[in-house]
């Protein structure tokens, strides 16, 4: 059975032939009943025909991370440790591996490197252990020769195919136990993170939750002996909507079972242990600089915030964060830095005693971002992740990229597109989308990529369900005020020279067109009254062919989507708290009756971009319902590092989280055709390494400016 649509056609045929034959002989009656029963079973399957959802992850398609390492003391070559295929990050050097025996491949190497790391494959993260063997045991040979000849054995430890979809992050390996973050358990409460720390015994695959229920933990680090685990946790406070520095404290608990949990540091994140009673962590200092701090736990007293000594380690004048301690060289830490006048994040060593920094990555690749250092057990090497390949930050144009994602709903094919506001053509065969700048159409399998306009700033796309090859978009700046020049255009995409027809006039932020199923009307939002409200106009002639105001009030109604049966318009609005920036989803009939709230993720919550399923029974949307899943500073820039894609039924039931990651997922849309993953072409153009480091770490020229920027 290829998909349920095809099977329905088959049974329709069987049923029709039986209906005619049953008229001839009475004892065919029972067969008819059997056929009808089969028909109704098939019909109930057909209630959820296989479909596709496509969405955008801000920046993510441009990250091609691999884990690399550099020697600490000697000058030596940078080695790429991971496979160059998957997106690999947040590594950890294991000192030993006591789990299932590793089959040693052809290479004979008594000292393989055991690298534990997070890997994203087909849109879902899992944790792998790679045993990296040097091709020669002759360690007296020149390093560069050795390093060029690696073989690796990959082992999946947790996550990935077969399991529940979730995010896995920040692994540590202690003997047979893997300690890591996972988001596989839902909290049942809006705007709370699903991130919690678990330990899995690799030999038995038994998993234990170490984080208490109702609490989110991030960035776990296990002490050298394995006894203690330190985490950044928002504790009982939960998430207050922070998108830069999370309001976390550091807690310590017993790795074995999560007991003896105690808050040891107020305000801090990303702990890393130097020994059983010392760890480093980062915090944004009162002077505005992200800095490394040291915490010393008492020897003979119970731990508490009062008994733990903390001191600042790195000076003001630069941002230093995501520390990695060395267990053999107590005065050395590796840190990521952002220095004044640099847009790039680099890995440096810091000597706590002499107070001096030593550049590591700047000399290798000055114009590349490097993330989240970690130090080998013998302190000979520092690992980190960065874009593989040249790492050139060229803007990549006309390079289509569709990426399949594992999904918890088998009937839905889920794709990430390297573009914004994608929407499917009525038959599902094409996708229109925008980039900033540009408006494009591409076949749903990624082929035949066409540029409709290269230099326009457009946002939102919608197809006319009744007129072939007609899409609508809004052209003008995004996130702008009511009076900003934004207008809606119809674009005929099938002609050799795409034609643009302006449908709104006066340019008062007319945007987010969505077409009625008969193709005659367009719902959109406009700021023409001084507030962003919803309007309906003629799809053919625009506002000149008829205009009615659908909603009216001193708030913002926006991002509307017309249901396939024509009865509803779903939209996002802040009407429950005008001007607050908090958006919830609402529905209204096109005649202005029936207004109701569909989902609000919580006080101050943000839920946006609703889109109906082709059968009209569900909507897909983006929401902060599941909070943030990792410390934002440990990732490249995301404006709002909390958006995940969800679906729900129109009655508010069956809320389902489709994506689990620490990025910003948004602008989903739903199409009628199941795109088989193997049928999607993924043109692989240049290396994709065009993304920004956290823009809020930018430091401008003068010290005073720096203070303003960093203190803000
Ligand atoms: C990713 O999906 C493709 C297409 O379905 C499949 O061939 C490939 O094996 C998958 N990769 C992994 C690592 O699961
Ligand atoms: C947790 O482990 C410690 C020893 O590591 C033990 O003393 C304690 O009883 C355990 N607590 C629970 C609740 O299992
Ligand atoms: C408004 O439209 C809805 C469905 O689109 C319909 O059920 C309802 O009767 C209409 N109400 C009025 C007052 O026309």
JSON list of C-alpha atoms in Angstrom, two decimals, residues 453-536:
[
{"chain": "A", "resi": 453, "resn": "UNK", "atom": "CA", "xyz": [11.36, 38.24, -8.52]},
{"chain": "A", "resi": 454, "resn": "UNK", "atom": "CA", "xyz": [14.84, 38.49, -7.12]},
{"chain": "A", "resi": 455, "resn": "UNK", "atom": "CA", "xyz": [15.01, 41.82, -5.38]},
{"chain": "A", "resi": 456, "resn": "UNK", "atom": "CA", "xyz": [11.64, 42.32, -3.71]},
{"chain": "A", "resi": 457, "resn": "UNK", "atom": "CA", "xyz": [11.01, 41.95, 0.00]},
{"chain": "A", "resi": 458, "resn": "UNK", "atom": "CA", "xyz": [7.91, 39.78, 0.09]},
{"chain": "A", "resi": 459, "resn": "UNK", "atom": "CA", "xyz": [6.35, 37.87, 2.95]},
{"chain": "A", "resi": 460, "resn": "UNK", "atom": "CA", "xyz": [3.57, 35.29, 3.08]},
{"chain": "A", "resi": 461, "resn": "UNK", "atom": "CA", "xyz": [2.46, 33.32, 0.03]},
{"chain": "A", "resi": 462, "resn": "UNK", "atom": "CA", "xyz": [-0.94, 31.80, -0.80]},
{"chain": "A", "resi": 463, "resn": "UNK", "atom": "CA", "xyz": [-2.30, 30.03, -3.88]},
{"chain": "A", "resi": 464, "resn": "UNK", "atom": "CA", "xyz": [-5.69, 30.55, -5.47]},
{"chain": "A", "resi": 465, "resn": "UNK", "atom": "CA", "xyz": [-7.46, 27.16, -5.11]},
{"chain": "A", "resi": 466, "resn": "UNK", "atom": "CA", "xyz": [-9.60, 27.80, -8.21]},
{"chain": "A", "resi": 467, "resn": "UNK", "atom": "CA", "xyz": [-7.27, 29.64, -10.60]},
{"chain": "A", "resi": 468, "resn": "UNK", "atom": "CA", "xyz": [-4.28, 27.67, -11.78]},
{"chain": "A", "resi": 469, "resn": "UNK", "atom": "CA", "xyz": [-0.88, 29.26, -11.34]},
{"chain": "A", "resi": 470, "resn": "UNK", "atom": "CA", "xyz": [-2.01, 32.31, -9.37]},
{"chain": "A", "resi": 471, "resn": "UNK", "atom": "CA", "xyz": [-0.36, 33.11, -6.07]},
{"chain": "A", "resi": 472, "resn": "UNK", "atom": "CA", "xyz": [-0.69, 36.09, -3.74]},
{"chain": "A", "resi": 473, "resn": "UNK", "atom": "CA", "xyz": [1.95, 37.73, -1.64]},
{"chain": "A", "resi": 474, "resn": "UNK", "atom": "CA", "xyz": [2.53, 40.93, 0.32]},
{"chain": "A", "resi": 475, "resn": "UNK", "atom": "CA", "xyz": [5.44, 43.12, -0.69]},
{"chain": "A", "resi": 476, "resn": "UNK", "atom": "CA", "xyz": [7.12, 45.47, 1.77]},
{"chain": "A", "resi": 477, "resn": "UNK", "atom": "CA", "xyz": [8.97, 45.34, 5.09]},
{"chain": "A", "resi": 478, "resn": "UNK", "atom": "CA", "xyz": [8.06, 42.75, 7.75]},
{"chain": "A", "resi": 479, "resn": "UNK", "atom": "CA", "xyz": [7.28, 43.50, 11.41]},
{"chain": "A", "resi": 480, "resn": "UNK", "atom": "CA", "xyz": [6.39, 47.08, 10.49]},
{"chain": "A", "resi": 481, "resn": "UNK", "atom": "CA", "xyz": [3.86, 49.61, 11.78]},
{"chain": "A", "resi": 482, "resn": "UNK", "atom": "CA", "xyz": [0.28, 50.02, 10.57]},
{"chain": "A", "resi": 483, "resn": "UNK", "atom": "CA", "xyz": [1.16, 52.86, 8.20]},
{"chain": "A", "resi": 484, "resn": "UNK", "atom": "CA", "xyz": [4.07, 51.08, 6.50]},
{"chain": "A", "resi": 485, "resn": "UNK", "atom": "CA", "xyz": [4.01, 50.64, 2.72]},
{"chain": "A", "resi": 486, "resn": "UNK", "atom": "CA", "xyz": [3.03, 47.00, 2.26]},
{"chain": "A", "resi": 487, "resn": "UNK", "atom": "CA", "xyz": [0.63, 45.88, -0.46]},
{"chain": "A", "resi": 488, "resn": "UNK", "atom": "CA", "xyz": [-0.84, 42.63, -1.73]},
{"chain": "A", "resi": 489, "resn": "UNK", "atom": "CA", "xyz": [-0.11, 41.45, -5.26]},
{"chain": "A", "resi": 490, "resn": "UNK", "atom": "CA", "xyz": [-1.45, 38.63, -7.41]},
{"chain": "A", "resi": 491, "resn": "UNK", "atom": "CA", "xyz": [1.34, 36.88, -9.32]},
{"chain": "A", "resi": 492, "resn": "UNK", "atom": "CA", "xyz": [0.75, 34.63, -12.32]},
{"chain": "A", "resi": 493, "resn": "UNK", "atom": "CA", "xyz": [3.57, 32.18, -12.00]},
{"chain": "A", "resi": 494, "resn": "UNK", "atom": "CA", "xyz": [3.16, 29.96, -15.08]},
{"chain": "A", "resi": 495, "resn": "UNK", "atom": "CA", "xyz": [3.88, 32.57, -17.75]},
{"chain": "A", "resi": 496, "resn": "UNK", "atom": "CA", "xyz": [7.46, 33.04, -18.92]},
{"chain": "A", "resi": 497, "resn": "UNK", "atom": "CA", "xyz": [7.46, 36.56, -17.51]},
{"chain": "A", "resi": 498, "resn": "UNK", "atom": "CA", "xyz": [5.56, 36.38, -14.19]},
{"chain": "A", "resi": 499, "resn": "UNK", "atom": "CA", "xyz": [2.98, 39.20, -14.03]},
{"chain": "A", "resi": 500, "resn": "UNK", "atom": "CA", "xyz": [2.38, 41.13, -10.83]},
{"chain": "A", "resi": 501, "resn": "UNK", "atom": "CA", "xyz": [-1.05, 42.74, -10.27]},
{"chain": "A", "resi": 502, "resn": "UNK", "atom": "CA", "xyz": [-1.51, 45.10, -7.34]},
{"chain": "A", "resi": 503, "resn": "UNK", "atom": "CA", "xyz": [-4.69, 44.38, -5.37]},
{"chain": "A", "resi": 504, "resn": "UNK", "atom": "CA", "xyz": [-4.49, 46.80, -2.44]},
{"chain": "A", "resi": 505, "resn": "UNK", "atom": "CA", "xyz": [-3.75, 50.49, -2.55]},
{"chain": "A", "resi": 506, "resn": "UNK", "atom": "CA", "xyz": [-2.60, 53.10, -0.11]},
{"chain": "A", "resi": 507, "resn": "UNK", "atom": "CA", "xyz": [0.05, 50.79, 1.33]},
{"chain": "A", "resi": 508, "resn": "UNK", "atom": "CA", "xyz": [-1.14, 50.60, 4.91]},
{"chain": "A", "resi": 509, "resn": "UNK", "atom": "CA", "xyz": [0.44, 47.31, 5.78]},
{"chain": "A", "resi": 510, "resn": "UNK", "atom": "CA", "xyz": [-1.83, 45.08, 3.71]},
{"chain": "A", "resi": 511, "resn": "UNK", "atom": "CA", "xyz": [-0.49, 41.56, 4.19]},
{"chain": "A", "resi": 512, "resn": "UNK", "atom": "CA", "xyz": [-1.07, 37.84, 4.76]},
{"chain": "A", "resi": 513, "resn": "UNK", "atom": "CA", "xyz": [-3.52, 37.14, 1.92]},
{"chain": "A", "resi": 514, "resn": "UNK", "atom": "CA", "xyz": [-5.49, 33.85, 2.08]},
{"chain": "A", "resi": 515, "resn": "UNK", "atom": "CA", "xyz": [-8.03, 32.81, -0.57]},
{"chain": "A", "resi": 516, "resn": "UNK", "atom": "CA", "xyz": [-11.53, 31.38, -0.14]},
{"chain": "A", "resi": 517, "resn": "UNK", "atom": "CA", "xyz": [-12.00, 27.84, -1.54]},
{"chain": "A", "resi": 518, "resn": "UNK", "atom": "CA", "xyz": [-14.06, 29.14, -4.48]},
{"chain": "A", "resi": 519, "resn": "UNK", "atom": "CA", "xyz": [-11.13, 31.38, -5.39]},
{"chain": "A", "resi": 520, "resn": "UNK", "atom": "CA", "xyz": [-13.26, 34.55, -5.33]},
{"chain": "A", "resi": 521, "resn": "UNK", "atom": "CA", "xyz": [-12.25, 36.28, -2.10]},
{"chain": "A", "resi": 522, "resn": "UNK", "atom": "CA", "xyz": [-9.09, 37.14, -0.22]},
{"chain": "A", "resi": 523, "resn": "UNK", "atom": "CA", "xyz": [-8.91, 37.54, 3.54]},
{"chain": "A", "resi": 524, "resn": "UNK", "atom": "CA", "xyz": [-5.99, 39.73, 4.62]},
{"chain": "A", "resi": 525, "resn": "UNK", "atom": "CA", "xyz": [-4.86, 42.03, 7.37]},
{"chain": "A", "resi": 526, "resn": "UNK", "atom": "CA", "xyz": [-4.56, 45.75, 6.95]},
{"chain": "A", "resi": 527, "resn": "UNK", "atom": "CA", "xyz": [-3.50, 48.66, 9.12]},
{"chain": "A", "resi": 528, "resn": "UNK", "atom": "CA", "xyz": [-5.76, 51.13, 7.27]},
{"chain": "A", "resi": 529, "resn": "UNK", "atom": "CA", "xyz": [-7.91, 51.95, 10.30]},
{"chain": "A", "resi": 530, "resn": "UNK", "atom": "CA", "xyz": [-4.86, 52.64, 12.44]},
{"chain": "A", "resi": 531, "resn": "UNK", "atom": "CA", "xyz": [-5.00, 49.09, 13.80]},
{"chain": "A", "resi": 532, "resn": "UNK", "atom": "CA", "xyz": [-4.18, 45.81, 12.13]},
{"chain": "A", "resi": 533, "resn": "UNK", "atom": "CA", "xyz": [-7.53, 44.12, 11.53]},
{"chain": "A", "resi": 534, "resn": "UNK", "atom": "CA", "xyz": [-8.87, 41.57, 9.04]},
{"chain": "A", "resi": 535, "resn": "UNK", "atom": "CA", "xyz": [-10.60, 42.48, 5.77]},
{"chain": "A", "resi": 536, "resn": "UNK", "atom": "CA", "xyz": [-12.03, 40.56, 2.80]}
]
